[in-house]
Amino acid sequence: MLNLPAWQRCLDAEFGAPSPGRYRVQPEDFVVDEQLDFTPENHGEHLWLRLEKRHQTTLDVVKSVSRLCGVTLRDVGYSGMKDRVAVTRQWLSVHLPGREAPSDLSESLAAVGITVLAQARHPRKLKRGVHRTNHFTLRLSGEALQHPNFFDRWEALCRHGVPNYFGPQRFGPEGRNLQRAEALLAKGWRKRDDRQGMMLSTARSFLFNELLSERLTDGTWCQPLAGDMLMLDGTHSVFTVDAVDDDLIGRAAALDIHPTGALWGVGELAEYQVADYEKRLLACHPMLCEGLVKSGVKRSHRALRARLISPSIEILPNAVVLSFALPRGSFATAVVSELIAHPDFV
């Protein structure tokens, strides 16, 4: 049975392991604000709602909205999944052609702990992955803040970026989603057993984290290699390089481009230096790799590194508040794990 690997950190070689610390003691310690790069057009069949929630998952909110509006779950759209133990703000859409939402929708949502911050009509459903960034405001406390290198660690992350791990929440409590994914792929993936594709996503996330950990170990997670597919910062535009020159090395150091790792699926393996990493991954986890290919999911790529966007830090008595944005799909826990020791990252 698969177990989650130990969480590797990029700063330990320079600063040593971080000291113990606390985060997300209460929802207000972990605030997430989803940012689109467009606004609803104020007309159309879909009602878009900007909502704030606490102690609920995005799917919990989807179920509440569908029930109160009298629509199916498929009629409710959202861009990203947000944490449960957090204060999170995001848009959802509801397909309401030719009719208005219930007049008491805001009050009914408030009764189940969901606040409507804004609403507007739009011609199209909100699709997965269309938001540009998530902005985080995180409160950290504990012994780690007293260590003299805590602020050096933070500055290093601001300068060099963070390993773009899928966070522990992707794998469920005690990694149970990973165990479910392993069992499903072993018998042959079927859509009826995984309607949302969550098990496929879990398996691909695990393999990506394994590859990232290996490149962290040998120091190449932020350095281009021959055969790398490189991603332009701020976009999902990618290009493959057969050889590495000083220009690429300089652009990577300036956080303009990032090496990527495979999200496993149907497609050609990498070539040159990067091929060795993928061959080892295939040798270590043949059932997962082959099961993903048999499922038909298409191979894609994810940056091995994420840049902190507009980072800042506020020092409080016995705590600090970090503020930064990350590209969609990147996890704030990757940042926190570099700064404090916590059971989530073991």
Tab-separated table of C-alpha atoms in Angstrom:
chain	number	residue	atom	x	y	z
A	1	MET	CA	0.000	0.000	0.000
A	2	LEU	CA	1.285	3.451	-0.935
A	3	ASN	CA	2.178	5.905	1.808
A	4	LEU	CA	2.734	9.614	1.451
A	5	PRO	CA	6.451	10.439	1.097
A	6	ALA	CA	8.257	12.686	3.531
A	7	TRP	CA	7.875	16.361	2.616
A	8	GLN	CA	11.215	17.623	1.298
A	9	ARG	CA	12.250	21.250	1.851
A	10	CYS	CA	14.485	23.409	-0.309
A	11	LEU	CA	15.943	25.531	2.519
A	12	ASP	CA	17.235	22.876	4.906
A	13	ALA	CA	20.666	22.631	3.285
A	14	GLU	CA	21.206	26.361	3.850
A	15	PHE	CA	19.427	26.943	7.156
A	16	GLY	CA	18.781	23.533	8.699
A	17	ALA	CA	15.345	22.176	9.575
A	18	PRO	CA	12.798	24.730	10.820
A	19	SER	CA	11.626	24.788	14.430
A	20	PRO	CA	8.080	23.783	15.447
A	21	GLY	CA	5.291	26.213	14.714
A	22	ARG	CA	1.525	26.550	14.405
A	23	TYR	CA	-0.799	27.638	11.629
A	24	ARG	CA	-4.510	27.356	10.893
A	25	VAL	CA	-5.368	27.161	14.601
A	26	GLN	CA	-8.679	28.775	13.631
A	27	PRO	CA	-10.172	29.576	10.205
A	28	GLU	CA	-9.237	33.254	10.450
A	29	ASP	CA	-5.551	32.246	10.524
A	30	PHE	CA	-5.790	31.009	6.918
A	31	VAL	CA	-7.556	33.400	4.530
A	32	VAL	CA	-7.794	32.611	0.810
A	33	ASP	CA	-9.134	35.047	-1.780
A	34	GLU	CA	-9.589	33.643	-5.297
A	35	GLN	CA	-8.765	36.177	-8.029
A	36	LEU	CA	-10.188	36.130	-11.563
A	37	ASP	CA	-8.685	38.263	-14.328
A	38	PHE	CA	-12.146	39.268	-15.628
A	39	THR	CA	-15.506	40.314	-14.181
A	40	PRO	CA	-19.044	39.064	-14.936
A	41	GLU	CA	-20.774	40.936	-17.769
A	42	ASN	CA	-24.027	41.671	-15.857
A	43	HIS	CA	-26.234	39.739	-18.291
A	44	GLY	CA	-26.828	36.117	-19.272
A	45	GLU	CA	-28.323	32.822	-18.082
A	46	HIS	CA	-25.878	32.234	-15.229
A	47	LEU	CA	-25.990	33.971	-11.865
A	48	TRP	CA	-22.488	34.403	-10.473
A	49	LEU	CA	-22.129	34.636	-6.696
A	50	ARG	CA	-19.026	35.744	-4.844
A	51	LEU	CA	-19.165	33.873	-1.555
A	52	GLU	CA	-17.250	33.718	1.716
A	53	LYS	CA	-17.228	30.510	3.752
A	54	ARG	CA	-15.734	29.091	6.955
A	55	HIS	CA	-15.350	25.452	8.057
A	56	GLN	CA	-16.826	24.170	4.790
A	57	THR	CA	-15.428	22.719	1.599
A	58	THR	CA	-16.236	24.157	-1.806
A	59	LEU	CA	-18.363	21.080	-2.520
A	60	ASP	CA	-20.351	21.741	0.672
A	61	VAL	CA	-21.135	25.209	-0.670
A	62	VAL	CA	-22.035	23.840	-4.114
A	63	LYS	CA	-24.548	21.478	-2.503
A	64	SER	CA	-26.117	24.313	-0.469
A	65	VAL	CA	-26.411	26.590	-3.502
A	66	SER	CA	-27.901	23.864	-5.721
A	67	ARG	CA	-30.455	22.932	-3.052
A	68	LEU	CA	-31.546	26.503	-2.354
A	69	CYS	CA	-31.756	27.412	-6.048
A	70	GLY	CA	-33.513	24.192	-7.032
A	71	VAL	CA	-30.915	23.125	-9.611
A	72	THR	CA	-28.701	20.060	-10.071
A	73	LEU	CA	-25.107	19.958	-8.913
A	74	ARG	CA	-24.040	20.088	-12.588
A	75	ASP	CA	-25.720	23.490	-12.881
A	76	VAL	CA	-23.337	25.016	-10.327
A	77	GLY	CA	-19.873	26.000	-11.535
A	78	TYR	CA	-16.707	26.866	-9.628
A	79	SER	CA	-13.072	27.444	-10.579
A	80	GLY	CA	-11.089	25.989	-7.680
A	81	MET	CA	-11.451	23.857	-4.560
A	82	LYS	CA	-10.813	25.781	-1.363
A	83	ASP	CA	-9.724	24.646	2.106
A	84	ARG	CA	-12.242	23.712	4.785
A	85	VAL	CA	-10.428	25.057	7.873
A	86	ALA	CA	-10.053	28.556	6.468
A	87	VAL	CA	-11.876	31.723	5.522
A	88	THR	CA	-12.171	31.536	1.748
A	89	ARG	CA	-13.706	33.771	-0.907
A	90	GLN	CA	-14.525	32.612	-4.414
A	91	TRP	CA	-17.059	32.906	-7.254
A	92	LEU	CA	-19.653	30.236	-8.030
A	93	SER	CA	-22.106	30.258	-10.930
A	94	VAL	CA	-25.691	28.946	-11.031
A	95	HIS	CA	-27.542	28.206	-14.272
A	96	LEU	CA	-30.869	30.060	-13.964
A	97	PRO	CA	-32.167	30.630	-17.509
A	98	GLY	CA	-35.278	32.782	-17.578
A	99	ARG	CA	-35.664	33.053	-13.835
A	100	GLU	CA	-34.261	34.790	-10.810
A	101	ALA	CA	-32.664	33.261	-7.760
A	102	PRO	CA	-34.865	32.915	-4.674
A	103	SER	CA	-35.382	36.324	-3.090
A	104	ASP	CA	-34.148	35.030	0.255
A	105	LEU	CA	-31.030	33.307	-1.141
A	106	SER	CA	-28.570	35.520	0.742
A	107	GLU	CA	-30.405	35.002	4.025
A	108	SER	CA	-30.682	31.250	3.464
A	109	LEU	CA	-26.983	30.934	2.700
A	110	ALA	CA	-26.105	33.053	5.719
A	111	ALA	CA	-28.089	30.627	7.870
A	112	VAL	CA	-25.661	27.835	6.856
A	113	GLY	CA	-22.543	29.958	7.321
A	114	ILE	CA	-22.057	31.318	3.779
A	115	THR	CA	-21.938	35.057	3.057
A	116	VAL	CA	-22.855	36.524	-0.352
A	117	LEU	CA	-20.326	39.278	-1.075
A	118	ALA	CA	-21.436	40.138	-4.622
A	119	GLN	CA	-23.567	38.800	-7.461
A	120	ALA	CA	-23.931	39.435	-11.173
A	121	ARG	CA	-25.203	37.730	-14.313
A	122	HIS	CA	-22.895	36.239	-16.950
A	123	PRO	CA	-23.484	34.397	-20.247
A	124	ARG	CA	-21.344	31.378	-19.352
A	125	LYS	CA	-20.860	28.867	-16.578
A	126	LEU	CA	-17.795	29.282	-14.368
A	127	LYS	CA	-15.377	26.548	-15.442
A	128	ARG	CA	-12.673	24.786	-13.450
A	129	GLY	CA	-9.241	26.390	-13.402
A	130	VAL	CA	-10.092	29.784	-14.902
A	131	HIS	CA	-8.992	31.865	-11.911
A	132	ARG	CA	-5.554	33.428	-12.221
A	133	THR	CA	-4.244	33.454	-8.644
A	134	ASN	CA	-5.174	32.858	-5.026
A	135	HIS	CA	-4.205	35.490	-2.484
A	136	PHE	CA	-3.319	34.178	0.984
A	137	THR	CA	-3.161	35.863	4.374
A	138	LEU	CA	-1.645	33.443	6.895
A	139	ARG	CA	-0.996	33.803	10.613
A	140	LEU	CA	1.925	31.738	11.974
A	141	SER	CA	2.965	31.359	15.604
A	142	GLY	CA	5.093	29.144	17.793
A	143	GLU	CA	8.730	28.442	18.547
A	144	ALA	CA	9.864	28.817	14.910
A	145	LEU	CA	9.341	32.581	15.013
A	146	GLN	CA	11.990	32.932	17.722
A	147	HIS	CA	14.666	31.247	15.649
A	148	PRO	CA	17.126	33.799	14.203
A	149	ASN	CA	16.872	32.353	10.680
A	150	PHE	CA	13.052	32.450	10.377
A	151	PHE	CA	13.097	35.767	8.545
A	152	ASP	CA	16.073	34.666	6.441
A	153	ARG	CA	14.027	31.664	5.341
A	154	TRP	CA	11.142	33.935	4.370
A	155	GLU	CA	13.403	36.257	2.381
A	156	ALA	CA	14.939	33.269	0.571
A	157	LEU	CA	11.480	32.071	-0.488
A	158	CYS	CA	10.647	35.548	-1.778
A	159	ARG	CA	13.865	35.594	-3.843
A	160	HIS	CA	13.962	32.032	-5.133
A	161	GLY	CA	10.403	30.689	-5.056
A	162	VAL	CA	9.022	27.555	-3.391
A	163	PRO	CA	8.747	23.890	-4.392
A	164	ASN	CA	5.359	23.597	-6.081
A	165	TYR	CA	4.135	20.550	-4.151
A	166	PHE	CA	0.557	19.393	-4.162
A	167	GLY	CA	-0.445	19.968	-0.554
A	168	PRO	CA	-1.401	17.212	1.909
A	169	GLN	CA	-5.087	18.123	1.575
A	170	ARG	CA	-4.989	16.695	-1.963
A	171	PHE	CA	-4.452	13.212	-0.509
A	172	GLY	CA	-7.141	13.253	2.171
A	173	PRO	CA	-6.861	12.454	5.896
A	174	GLU	CA	-3.944	10.059	6.507
A	175	GLY	CA	-3.483	9.744	2.747
A	176	ARG	CA	-6.683	7.767	2.284
A	177	ASN	CA	-7.427	9.295	-1.133
A	178	LEU	CA	-4.095	7.931	-2.349
A	179	GLN	CA	-4.962	4.457	-1.133
A	180	ARG	CA	-8.349	4.685	-2.871
A	181	ALA	CA	-6.670	5.840	-6.086
A	182	GLU	CA	-4.216	2.955	-5.935
A	183	ALA	CA	-7.028	0.429	-5.518
A	184	LEU	CA	-9.090	1.958	-8.327
A	185	LEU	CA	-6.222	2.023	-10.819
A	186	ALA	CA	-5.213	-1.533	-9.885
A	187	LYS	CA	-8.586	-2.885	-11.014
A	188	GLY	CA	-8.911	-0.499	-13.961
A	189	TRP	CA	-10.208	3.067	-13.771
A	190	ARG	CA	-13.813	3.682	-14.800
A	191	LYS	CA	-15.505	7.055	-14.882
A	192	ARG	CA	-18.560	5.751	-13.061
A	193	ASP	CA	-16.287	4.986	-10.089
A	194	ASP	CA	-14.636	8.421	-10.152
A	195	ARG	CA	-17.126	10.928	-11.570
A	196	GLN	CA	-15.083	14.014	-10.717
A	197	GLY	CA	-11.741	12.452	-11.639
A	198	MET	CA	-10.467	13.007	-8.098
A	199	MET	CA	-8.704	9.652	-7.905
A	200	LEU	CA	-6.882	10.291	-11.177
A	201	SER	CA	-5.855	13.698	-9.855
A	202	THR	CA	-4.652	12.180	-6.581
A	203	ALA	CA	-2.464	9.593	-8.343
A	204	ARG	CA	-0.971	12.193	-10.692
A	205	SER	CA	-0.316	14.532	-7.762
A	206	PHE	CA	1.513	11.792	-5.859
A	207	LEU	CA	3.760	10.977	-8.838
A	208	PHE	CA	4.484	14.677	-9.407
A	209	ASN	CA	5.457	15.127	-5.745
A	210	GLU	CA	7.751	12.100	-5.971
A	211	LEU	CA	9.515	13.547	-9.005
A	212	LEU	CA	9.782	16.985	-7.385
A	213	SER	CA	11.276	15.439	-4.234
A	214	GLU	CA	13.982	13.735	-6.288
A	215	ARG	CA	14.880	16.957	-8.070
A	216	LEU	CA	14.920	18.770	-4.736
A	217	THR	CA	17.336	16.190	-3.393
A	218	ASP	CA	19.817	16.734	-6.226
A	219	GLY	CA	19.246	20.505	-6.421
A	220	THR	CA	17.761	20.681	-9.936
A	221	TRP	CA	14.177	21.603	-9.024
A	222	CYS	CA	14.732	25.234	-10.039
A	223	GLN	CA	17.425	24.693	-12.680
A	224	PRO	CA	16.679	23.826	-16.324
A	225	LEU	CA	17.949	20.481	-17.597
A	226	ALA	CA	18.249	19.111	-21.105
A	227	GLY	CA	14.859	17.666	-21.997
A	228	ASP	CA	12.952	19.930	-19.609
A	229	MET	CA	9.648	21.430	-20.616
A	230	LEU	CA	9.938	24.964	-19.248
A	231	MET	CA	6.985	27.119	-18.234
A	232	LEU	CA	6.866	30.887	-18.549
A	233	ASP	CA	6.130	32.571	-15.227
A	234	GLY	CA	2.578	33.860	-14.968
A	235	THR	CA	1.265	31.696	-17.823
A	236	HIS	CA	0.890	28.044	-18.738
A	237	SER	CA	2.904	28.530	-21.937
A	238	VAL	CA	5.582	25.847	-22.209
A	239	PHE	CA	8.489	24.982	-24.467
A	240	THR	CA	10.945	22.081	-24.485
A	241	VAL	CA	14.712	22.535	-24.517
A	242	ASP	CA	17.226	20.016	-25.834
A	243	ALA	CA	20.173	21.876	-24.313
A	244	VAL	CA	20.676	24.472	-21.589
A	245	ASP	CA	22.601	27.706	-22.131
A	246	ASP	CA	23.494	30.740	-19.997
A	247	ASP	CA	20.394	32.612	-21.137
A	248	LEU	CA	18.061	29.902	-19.815
A	249	ILE	CA	20.033	29.639	-16.577
A	250	GLY	CA	19.742	33.405	-16.090
A	251	ARG	CA	16.025	33.454	-16.839
A	252	ALA	CA	15.430	30.653	-14.347
A	253	ALA	CA	17.435	32.494	-11.677
A	254	ALA	CA	15.284	35.589	-12.338
A	255	LEU	CA	12.082	33.497	-11.888
A	256	ASP	CA	11.084	34.190	-15.496
A	257	ILE	CA	10.885	30.474	-16.364
A	258	HIS	CA	10.427	27.326	-14.308
A	259	PRO	CA	11.221	23.652	-14.952
A	260	THR	CA	8.136	21.458	-15.002
A	261	GLY	CA	7.301	17.916	-13.990
A	262	ALA	CA	4.927	15.534	-15.697
A	263	LEU	CA	1.339	15.019	-14.617
A	264	TRP	CA	1.361	11.416	-15.756
A	265	GLY	CA	-0.853	10.161	-18.547
A	266	VAL	CA	-0.983	9.360	-22.257
A	267	GLY	CA	1.960	10.974	-24.050
A	268	GLU	CA	5.647	10.691	-24.824
A	269	LEU	CA	8.203	10.408	-22.040
A	270	ALA	CA	10.783	13.158	-21.687
A	271	GLU	CA	14.183	12.909	-23.375
A	272	TYR	CA	17.800	13.642	-22.429
A	273	GLN	CA	18.532	14.254	-18.716
A	274	VAL	CA	14.903	14.505	-17.661
A	275	ALA	CA	14.197	11.059	-19.098
A	276	ASP	CA	16.179	9.458	-16.261
A	277	TYR	CA	13.827	10.917	-13.633
A	278	GLU	CA	10.735	9.695	-15.456
A	279	LYS	CA	12.169	6.226	-16.042
A	280	ARG	CA	12.906	5.882	-12.314
A	281	LEU	CA	9.394	7.038	-11.491
A	282	LEU	CA	7.944	4.446	-13.863
A	283	ALA	CA	10.166	1.737	-12.355
A	284	CYS	CA	9.156	2.623	-8.782
A	285	HIS	CA	5.403	3.008	-9.440
A	286	PRO	CA	4.557	0.957	-12.546
A	287	MET	CA	0.972	0.220	-11.531
A	288	LEU	CA	0.093	3.885	-10.988
A	289	CYS	CA	1.830	5.035	-14.175
A	290	GLU	CA	0.358	2.285	-16.340
A	291	GLY	CA	-3.084	2.656	-14.757
A	292	LEU	CA	-3.129	6.358	-15.571
A	293	VAL	CA	-2.173	5.685	-19.186
A	294	LYS	CA	-4.903	3.031	-19.485
A	295	SER	CA	-7.444	5.498	-18.067
A	296	GLY	CA	-6.859	7.735	-21.102
A	297	VAL	CA	-6.012	10.873	-19.146
A	298	LYS	CA	-3.694	13.083	-21.195
A	299	ARG	CA	-0.191	13.843	-20.007
A	300	SER	CA	0.377	17.466	-18.998
A	301	HIS	CA	2.930	19.458	-17.023
A	302	ARG	CA	3.106	21.509	-13.841
A	303	ALA	CA	5.827	23.925	-12.770
A	304	LEU	CA	8.230	22.483	-10.197
A	305	ARG	CA	8.526	25.931	-8.623
A	306	ALA	CA	6.062	28.681	-7.719
A	307	ARG	CA	6.924	32.362	-7.354
A	308	LEU	CA	5.496	34.328	-4.436
A	309	ILE	CA	3.536	37.253	-5.891
A	310	SER	CA	3.664	40.551	-3.945
A	311	PRO	CA	4.875	38.970	-0.692
A	312	SER	CA	4.845	40.888	2.594
A	313	ILE	CA	5.198	40.101	6.287
A	314	GLU	CA	3.715	41.793	9.361
A	315	ILE	CA	5.295	41.156	12.754
A	316	LEU	CA	2.866	40.923	15.673
A	317	PRO	CA	3.382	40.026	19.329
A	318	ASN	CA	3.936	36.240	19.322
A	319	ALA	CA	2.906	35.843	15.654
A	320	VAL	CA	3.574	36.933	12.090
A	321	VAL	CA	1.092	37.485	9.262
A	322	LEU	CA	2.251	36.537	5.775
A	323	SER	CA	0.574	37.943	2.682
A	324	PHE	CA	1.232	36.706	-0.863
A	325	ALA	CA	-0.446	35.339	-3.967
A	326	LEU	CA	0.270	32.102	-5.822
A	327	PRO	CA	-0.709	30.891	-9.294
A	328	ARG	CA	-3.833	28.756	-9.447
A	329	GLY	CA	-3.206	25.194	-8.379
A	330	SER	CA	-0.301	26.076	-6.064
A	331	PHE	CA	-0.609	25.376	-2.342
A	332	ALA	CA	0.184	27.793	0.482
A	333	THR	CA	1.179	24.773	2.582
A	334	ALA	CA	4.291	24.508	0.388
A	335	VAL	CA	5.291	27.931	1.727
A	336	VAL	CA	4.390	27.150	5.341
A	337	SER	CA	6.338	23.876	5.296
A	338	GLU	CA	9.557	25.786	4.543
A	339	LEU	CA	9.072	28.049	7.561
A	340	ILE	CA	7.821	25.854	10.386
A	341	ALA	CA	7.922	22.202	11.412
A	342	HIS	CA	4.382	20.846	11.657
A	343	PRO	CA	2.826	17.351	11.583
A	344	ASP	CA	1.098	18.146	8.266
A	345	PHE	CA	4.472	18.105	6.504
A	346	VAL	CA	6.038	14.960	7.947
